[in-house]
Structures are given as C-alpha cells and as structure tokens.
mmCIF file with all atom_site columns, C-alpha atoms in Angstrom:
data_model
loop_
_atom_site.group_PDB
_atom_site.id
_atom_site.type_symbol
_atom_site.label_atom_id
_atom_site.label_alt_id
_atom_site.label_comp_id
_atom_site.label_asym_id
_atom_site.label_entity_id
_atom_site.label_seq_id
_atom_site.pdbx_PDB_ins_code
_atom_site.Cartn_x
_atom_site.Cartn_y
_atom_site.Cartn_z
_atom_site.occupancy
_atom_site.B_iso_or_equiv
_atom_site.pdbx_formal_charge
_atom_site.auth_seq_id
_atom_site.auth_comp_id
_atom_site.auth_asym_id
_atom_site.auth_atom_id
_atom_site.pdbx_PDB_model_num
ATOM 1   C CA . UNK A 1 1   ? 106.695 121.286 86.793  1.00 64.00 ? 1   UNK A CA 1
ATOM 2   C CA . UNK A 1 2   ? 103.551 121.796 84.764  1.00 79.00 ? 2   UNK A CA 1
ATOM 3   C CA . UNK A 1 3   ? 100.831 124.228 85.789  1.00 81.00 ? 3   UNK A CA 1
ATOM 4   C CA . UNK A 1 4   ? 98.486  121.311 86.538  1.00 76.00 ? 4   UNK A CA 1
ATOM 5   C CA . UNK A 1 5   ? 101.069 119.637 88.754  1.00 78.00 ? 5   UNK A CA 1
ATOM 6   C CA . UNK A 1 6   ? 101.750 122.897 90.580  1.00 81.00 ? 6   UNK A CA 1
ATOM 7   C CA . UNK A 1 7   ? 98.048  123.437 91.243  1.00 84.00 ? 7   UNK A CA 1
ATOM 8   C CA . UNK A 1 8   ? 97.484  119.860 92.460  1.00 84.00 ? 8   UNK A CA 1
ATOM 9   C CA . UNK A 1 9   ? 100.468 119.886 94.810  1.00 89.00 ? 9   UNK A CA 1
ATOM 10  C CA . UNK A 1 10  ? 99.632  123.372 96.139  1.00 90.00 ? 10  UNK A CA 1
ATOM 11  C CA . UNK A 1 11  ? 96.026  122.363 96.850  1.00 91.00 ? 11  UNK A CA 1
ATOM 12  C CA . UNK A 1 12  ? 97.116  119.210 98.651  1.00 92.00 ? 12  UNK A CA 1
ATOM 13  C CA . UNK A 1 13  ? 99.684  121.091 100.746 1.00 95.00 ? 13  UNK A CA 1
ATOM 14  C CA . UNK A 1 14  ? 97.047  123.683 101.647 1.00 94.00 ? 14  UNK A CA 1
ATOM 15  C CA . UNK A 1 15  ? 94.707  120.934 102.868 1.00 94.00 ? 15  UNK A CA 1
ATOM 16  C CA . UNK A 1 16  ? 97.543  119.336 104.849 1.00 96.00 ? 16  UNK A CA 1
ATOM 17  C CA . UNK A 1 17  ? 98.418  122.701 106.418 1.00 96.00 ? 17  UNK A CA 1
ATOM 18  C CA . UNK A 1 18  ? 94.799  123.355 107.370 1.00 95.00 ? 18  UNK A CA 1
ATOM 19  C CA . UNK A 1 19  ? 94.483  119.852 108.829 1.00 95.00 ? 19  UNK A CA 1
ATOM 20  C CA . UNK A 1 20  ? 97.671  120.176 110.911 1.00 96.00 ? 20  UNK A CA 1
ATOM 21  C CA . UNK A 1 21  ? 96.919  123.695 112.137 1.00 95.00 ? 21  UNK A CA 1
ATOM 22  C CA . UNK A 1 22  ? 94.176  122.174 114.271 1.00 93.00 ? 22  UNK A CA 1
ATOM 23  C CA . UNK A 1 23  ? 97.000  120.652 116.355 1.00 94.00 ? 23  UNK A CA 1
ATOM 24  C CA . UNK A 1 24  ? 100.299 122.462 115.656 1.00 95.00 ? 24  UNK A CA 1
ATOM 25  C CA . UNK A 1 25  ? 101.908 125.667 114.445 1.00 96.00 ? 25  UNK A CA 1
ATOM 26  C CA . UNK A 1 26  ? 102.807 125.100 110.788 1.00 97.00 ? 26  UNK A CA 1
ATOM 27  C CA . UNK A 1 27  ? 105.189 127.153 108.631 1.00 97.00 ? 27  UNK A CA 1
ATOM 28  C CA . UNK A 1 28  ? 105.118 127.302 104.840 1.00 96.00 ? 28  UNK A CA 1
ATOM 29  C CA . UNK A 1 29  ? 108.601 127.389 103.312 1.00 96.00 ? 29  UNK A CA 1
ATOM 30  C CA . UNK A 1 30  ? 109.505 129.296 100.151 1.00 93.00 ? 30  UNK A CA 1
ATOM 31  C CA . UNK A 1 31  ? 109.229 126.102 98.101  1.00 90.00 ? 31  UNK A CA 1
ATOM 32  C CA . UNK A 1 32  ? 105.749 125.353 99.513  1.00 91.00 ? 32  UNK A CA 1
ATOM 33  C CA . UNK A 1 33  ? 106.874 122.610 101.888 1.00 95.00 ? 33  UNK A CA 1
ATOM 34  C CA . UNK A 1 34  ? 105.298 122.579 105.344 1.00 98.00 ? 34  UNK A CA 1
ATOM 35  C CA . UNK A 1 35  ? 107.537 122.506 108.408 1.00 98.00 ? 35  UNK A CA 1
ATOM 36  C CA . UNK A 1 36  ? 106.596 122.040 112.034 1.00 98.00 ? 36  UNK A CA 1
ATOM 37  C CA . UNK A 1 37  ? 107.774 120.422 115.242 1.00 97.00 ? 37  UNK A CA 1
ATOM 38  C CA . UNK A 1 38  ? 106.104 118.029 117.661 1.00 96.00 ? 38  UNK A CA 1
ATOM 39  C CA . UNK A 1 39  ? 107.701 116.864 120.905 1.00 92.00 ? 39  UNK A CA 1
ATOM 40  C CA . UNK A 1 40  ? 111.135 118.083 119.825 1.00 93.00 ? 40  UNK A CA 1
ATOM 41  C CA . UNK A 1 41  ? 110.873 116.302 116.462 1.00 96.00 ? 41  UNK A CA 1
ATOM 42  C CA . UNK A 1 42  ? 111.230 118.544 113.399 1.00 98.00 ? 42  UNK A CA 1
ATOM 43  C CA . UNK A 1 43  ? 109.040 117.477 110.477 1.00 98.00 ? 43  UNK A CA 1
ATOM 44  C CA . UNK A 1 44  ? 108.501 118.445 106.853 1.00 98.00 ? 44  UNK A CA 1
ATOM 45  C CA . UNK A 1 45  ? 105.696 117.651 104.424 1.00 98.00 ? 45  UNK A CA 1
ATOM 46  C CA . UNK A 1 46  ? 106.154 117.819 100.668 1.00 97.00 ? 46  UNK A CA 1
ATOM 47  C CA . UNK A 1 47  ? 103.776 116.999 97.835  1.00 94.00 ? 47  UNK A CA 1
ATOM 48  C CA . UNK A 1 48  ? 104.688 115.275 94.582  1.00 90.00 ? 48  UNK A CA 1
ATOM 49  C CA . UNK A 1 49  ? 102.536 114.466 91.582  1.00 87.00 ? 49  UNK A CA 1
ATOM 50  C CA . UNK A 1 50  ? 103.606 111.007 90.413  1.00 87.00 ? 50  UNK A CA 1
ATOM 51  C CA . UNK A 1 51  ? 101.095 110.872 87.575  1.00 83.00 ? 51  UNK A CA 1
ATOM 52  C CA . UNK A 1 52  ? 97.687  112.082 86.558  1.00 82.00 ? 52  UNK A CA 1
ATOM 53  C CA . UNK A 1 53  ? 95.390  111.627 89.527  1.00 81.00 ? 53  UNK A CA 1
ATOM 54  C CA . UNK A 1 54  ? 98.209  110.461 91.813  1.00 87.00 ? 54  UNK A CA 1
ATOM 55  C CA . UNK A 1 55  ? 99.633  113.162 94.050  1.00 88.00 ? 55  UNK A CA 1
ATOM 56  C CA . UNK A 1 56  ? 101.277 111.986 97.236  1.00 94.00 ? 56  UNK A CA 1
ATOM 57  C CA . UNK A 1 57  ? 102.263 113.657 100.458 1.00 96.00 ? 57  UNK A CA 1
ATOM 58  C CA . UNK A 1 58  ? 105.603 112.733 101.971 1.00 97.00 ? 58  UNK A CA 1
ATOM 59  C CA . UNK A 1 59  ? 106.066 113.351 105.682 1.00 98.00 ? 59  UNK A CA 1
ATOM 60  C CA . UNK A 1 60  ? 109.610 113.171 107.049 1.00 98.00 ? 60  UNK A CA 1
ATOM 61  C CA . UNK A 1 61  ? 110.290 113.427 110.783 1.00 98.00 ? 61  UNK A CA 1
ATOM 62  C CA . UNK A 1 62  ? 113.847 113.657 112.116 1.00 97.00 ? 62  UNK A CA 1
ATOM 63  C CA . UNK A 1 63  ? 113.683 111.631 115.313 1.00 96.00 ? 63  UNK A CA 1
ATOM 64  C CA . UNK A 1 64  ? 117.354 112.158 116.198 1.00 95.00 ? 64  UNK A CA 1
ATOM 65  C CA . UNK A 1 65  ? 120.435 113.626 114.547 1.00 95.00 ? 65  UNK A CA 1
ATOM 66  C CA . UNK A 1 66  ? 124.202 113.603 114.969 1.00 95.00 ? 66  UNK A CA 1
ATOM 67  C CA . UNK A 1 67  ? 123.928 110.610 117.300 1.00 94.00 ? 67  UNK A CA 1
ATOM 68  C CA . UNK A 1 68  ? 126.692 108.209 118.276 1.00 93.00 ? 68  UNK A CA 1
ATOM 69  C CA . UNK A 1 69  ? 126.784 105.188 115.976 1.00 92.00 ? 69  UNK A CA 1
ATOM 70  C CA . UNK A 1 70  ? 126.038 102.732 118.777 1.00 92.00 ? 70  UNK A CA 1
ATOM 71  C CA . UNK A 1 71  ? 124.991 99.123  118.148 1.00 92.00 ? 71  UNK A CA 1
ATOM 72  C CA . UNK A 1 72  ? 122.113 99.389  120.622 1.00 93.00 ? 72  UNK A CA 1
ATOM 73  C CA . UNK A 1 73  ? 120.571 102.243 118.604 1.00 93.00 ? 73  UNK A CA 1
ATOM 74  C CA . UNK A 1 74  ? 120.807 100.280 115.362 1.00 92.00 ? 74  UNK A CA 1
ATOM 75  C CA . UNK A 1 75  ? 119.253 97.220  116.995 1.00 92.00 ? 75  UNK A CA 1
ATOM 76  C CA . UNK A 1 76  ? 116.421 99.278  118.531 1.00 92.00 ? 76  UNK A CA 1
ATOM 77  C CA . UNK A 1 77  ? 115.692 100.979 115.194 1.00 93.00 ? 77  UNK A CA 1
ATOM 78  C CA . UNK A 1 78  ? 115.658 97.629  113.377 1.00 90.00 ? 78  UNK A CA 1
ATOM 79  C CA . UNK A 1 79  ? 113.291 96.133  115.953 1.00 90.00 ? 79  UNK A CA 1
ATOM 80  C CA . UNK A 1 80  ? 110.954 99.144  115.923 1.00 90.00 ? 80  UNK A CA 1
ATOM 81  C CA . UNK A 1 81  ? 111.007 99.379  112.117 1.00 86.00 ? 81  UNK A CA 1
ATOM 82  C CA . UNK A 1 82  ? 109.134 96.110  111.875 1.00 80.00 ? 82  UNK A CA 1
ATOM 83  C CA . UNK A 1 83  ? 106.506 97.156  114.406 1.00 82.00 ? 83  UNK A CA 1
ATOM 84  C CA . UNK A 1 84  ? 105.298 100.378 112.830 1.00 73.00 ? 84  UNK A CA 1
ATOM 85  C CA . UNK A 1 85  ? 102.123 100.771 110.813 1.00 75.00 ? 85  UNK A CA 1
ATOM 86  C CA . UNK A 1 86  ? 102.717 104.365 109.800 1.00 85.00 ? 86  UNK A CA 1
ATOM 87  C CA . UNK A 1 87  ? 106.074 105.157 108.309 1.00 90.00 ? 87  UNK A CA 1
ATOM 88  C CA . UNK A 1 88  ? 109.453 103.740 107.522 1.00 93.00 ? 88  UNK A CA 1
ATOM 89  C CA . UNK A 1 89  ? 112.034 104.104 110.249 1.00 95.00 ? 89  UNK A CA 1
ATOM 90  C CA . UNK A 1 90  ? 115.610 104.391 109.096 1.00 94.00 ? 90  UNK A CA 1
ATOM 91  C CA . UNK A 1 91  ? 119.157 105.348 109.974 1.00 95.00 ? 91  UNK A CA 1
ATOM 92  C CA . UNK A 1 92  ? 121.374 107.543 107.832 1.00 95.00 ? 92  UNK A CA 1
ATOM 93  C CA . UNK A 1 93  ? 125.083 108.035 108.370 1.00 93.00 ? 93  UNK A CA 1
ATOM 94  C CA . UNK A 1 94  ? 126.758 111.425 108.041 1.00 91.00 ? 94  UNK A CA 1
ATOM 95  C CA . UNK A 1 95  ? 130.082 112.993 108.949 1.00 92.00 ? 95  UNK A CA 1
ATOM 96  C CA . UNK A 1 96  ? 128.562 114.067 112.280 1.00 93.00 ? 96  UNK A CA 1
ATOM 97  C CA . UNK A 1 97  ? 127.144 110.691 113.314 1.00 94.00 ? 97  UNK A CA 1
ATOM 98  C CA . UNK A 1 98  ? 123.833 108.945 112.773 1.00 95.00 ? 98  UNK A CA 1
ATOM 99  C CA . UNK A 1 99  ? 120.434 110.430 111.933 1.00 96.00 ? 99  UNK A CA 1
ATOM 100 C CA . UNK A 1 100 ? 117.179 108.581 112.640 1.00 96.00 ? 100 UNK A CA 1
ATOM 101 C CA . UNK A 1 101 ? 114.179 109.449 110.461 1.00 97.00 ? 101 UNK A CA 1
ATOM 102 C CA . UNK A 1 102 ? 110.592 108.339 110.142 1.00 97.00 ? 102 UNK A CA 1
ATOM 103 C CA . UNK A 1 103 ? 109.136 108.725 106.645 1.00 97.00 ? 103 UNK A CA 1
ATOM 104 C CA . UNK A 1 104 ? 105.624 108.172 105.415 1.00 96.00 ? 104 UNK A CA 1
ATOM 105 C CA . UNK A 1 105 ? 104.333 108.728 101.876 1.00 96.00 ? 105 UNK A CA 1
ATOM 106 C CA . UNK A 1 106 ? 100.725 108.251 100.842 1.00 95.00 ? 106 UNK A CA 1
ATOM 107 C CA . UNK A 1 107 ? 98.182  109.392 98.242  1.00 93.00 ? 107 UNK A CA 1
ATOM 108 C CA . UNK A 1 108 ? 96.124  111.996 100.069 1.00 90.00 ? 108 UNK A CA 1
ATOM 109 C CA . UNK A 1 109 ? 93.657  113.097 97.399  1.00 86.00 ? 109 UNK A CA 1
ATOM 110 C CA . UNK A 1 110 ? 90.097  112.742 98.612  1.00 87.00 ? 110 UNK A CA 1
ATOM 111 C CA . UNK A 1 111 ? 90.875  112.823 102.339 1.00 90.00 ? 111 UNK A CA 1
ATOM 112 C CA . UNK A 1 112 ? 88.945  115.506 104.176 1.00 90.00 ? 112 UNK A CA 1
ATOM 113 C CA . UNK A 1 113 ? 90.703  117.723 106.739 1.00 89.00 ? 113 UNK A CA 1
ATOM 114 C CA . UNK A 1 114 ? 89.783  115.700 109.857 1.00 92.00 ? 114 UNK A CA 1
ATOM 115 C CA . UNK A 1 115 ? 90.903  112.395 108.304 1.00 94.00 ? 115 UNK A CA 1
ATOM 116 C CA . UNK A 1 116 ? 94.084  113.931 106.893 1.00 95.00 ? 116 UNK A CA 1
ATOM 117 C CA . UNK A 1 117 ? 94.896  115.556 110.236 1.00 94.00 ? 117 UNK A CA 1
ATOM 118 C CA . UNK A 1 118 ? 94.341  112.302 112.110 1.00 94.00 ? 118 UNK A CA 1
ATOM 119 C CA . UNK A 1 119 ? 96.567  110.350 109.725 1.00 95.00 ? 119 UNK A CA 1
ATOM 120 C CA . UNK A 1 120 ? 99.372  112.912 109.858 1.00 96.00 ? 120 UNK A CA 1
ATOM 121 C CA . UNK A 1 121 ? 99.203  113.145 113.646 1.00 96.00 ? 121 UNK A CA 1
ATOM 122 C CA . UNK A 1 122 ? 99.444  109.342 113.949 1.00 94.00 ? 122 UNK A CA 1
ATOM 123 C CA . UNK A 1 123 ? 102.790 109.483 112.147 1.00 95.00 ? 123 UNK A CA 1
ATOM 124 C CA . UNK A 1 124 ? 104.027 112.572 114.003 1.00 96.00 ? 124 UNK A CA 1
ATOM 125 C CA . UNK A 1 125 ? 103.028 111.108 117.376 1.00 95.00 ? 125 UNK A CA 1
ATOM 126 C CA . UNK A 1 126 ? 104.868 107.910 116.514 1.00 93.00 ? 126 UNK A CA 1
ATOM 127 C CA . UNK A 1 127 ? 108.000 109.942 115.739 1.00 95.00 ? 127 UNK A CA 1
ATOM 128 C CA . UNK A 1 128 ? 107.736 111.801 119.048 1.00 94.00 ? 128 UNK A CA 1
ATOM 129 C CA . UNK A 1 129 ? 107.312 108.533 120.934 1.00 93.00 ? 129 UNK A CA 1
ATOM 130 C CA . UNK A 1 130 ? 110.325 107.048 119.159 1.00 93.00 ? 130 UNK A CA 1
ATOM 131 C CA . UNK A 1 131 ? 112.390 110.063 120.201 1.00 93.00 ? 131 UNK A CA 1
ATOM 132 C CA . UNK A 1 132 ? 111.580 109.201 123.802 1.00 92.00 ? 132 UNK A CA 1
ATOM 133 C CA . UNK A 1 133 ? 111.982 105.430 123.466 1.00 90.00 ? 133 UNK A CA 1
ATOM 134 C CA . UNK A 1 134 ? 115.114 104.907 121.371 1.00 90.00 ? 134 UNK A CA 1
ATOM 135 C CA . UNK A 1 135 ? 118.429 104.594 123.193 1.00 84.00 ? 135 UNK A CA 1
ATOM 136 C CA . UNK A 1 136 ? 120.999 107.332 122.670 1.00 83.00 ? 136 UNK A CA 1
ATOM 137 C CA . UNK A 1 137 ? 118.477 110.056 121.833 1.00 82.00 ? 137 UNK A CA 1
ATOM 138 C CA . UNK A 1 138 ? 118.276 112.803 124.409 1.00 67.00 ? 138 UNK A CA 1
ATOM 139 C CA . UNK A 1 139 ? 114.800 114.271 124.593 1.00 56.00 ? 139 UNK A CA 1
ATOM 140 C CA . UNK A 1 140 ? 116.095 117.823 124.994 1.00 49.00 ? 140 UNK A CA 1
ATOM 141 C CA . UNK A 1 141 ? 118.113 117.916 121.716 1.00 46.00 ? 141 UNK A CA 1
#
C-alpha cells in the first residue's frame, strides 16, 4: 500500500467513524477497520483505494451465522435480495451451517458526516430488520 493510499483510506475511515459515532459505539481494529453492532448484527467497515480519486467504503453486516441450511431461509433471502436498495444480501456455506450477510460498497469521497452517517445507518438498519424478518434467525443470537 502506498503512502497516498494509506492516507486516503485512513481519512475516509476516520470520517465514517465520526459519522457513525453519532448513533453507535464504534471500535477501530488494529488494521484500521471499523467494527460495531446494531440490533444484534455485527458489522465491519473497510476502505479500499481502487484507483486515483476512487476510494470506496465496504460495509459488511452479518445478519445470521451458523444457521440451518433450510430451504425457507434460502427462498426468503432470494426474495429479499431483489427488494433491497442498499446492499447485496447473500448466503455463504461453511462447515457450521449457513451465514447470511448484507454487503454494501460505495465511493464515499465528498460525503459530509451527516450524509455519510445517514447512508451507513440505512444499510445497518436494513441488516437489523432482516435479522428480525428472515426465518431461522433467532434475534437473541
């Protein structure tokens, strides 16, 4: 990672942290990633410089993990995936079952703190609502 890339990603993550701290408790990991939880949904934000002038934030929310691989969950995820404006809903298979994630990546340069906070909270709120709505996910996990 070049010095320019490191500076750009650090600045963007700082703005994202400041924007989210208006709503949530945010932790900064050793690698600079931001972690937090909303409604029982753990989330992480990372920044990546794709090219000069194009640094993106990637927000990943783990809606459910180690779930039973039930057809009704897959159907519900597929139906909800087509309805969302903010994020890509997906299922990943592991040795322990099925994980449901909501991911959203976007260029965030130029967004002020209130706009950035609103956009991030739209995605996070969607993830929390999905945790409540999808079959097979227990809200207390």
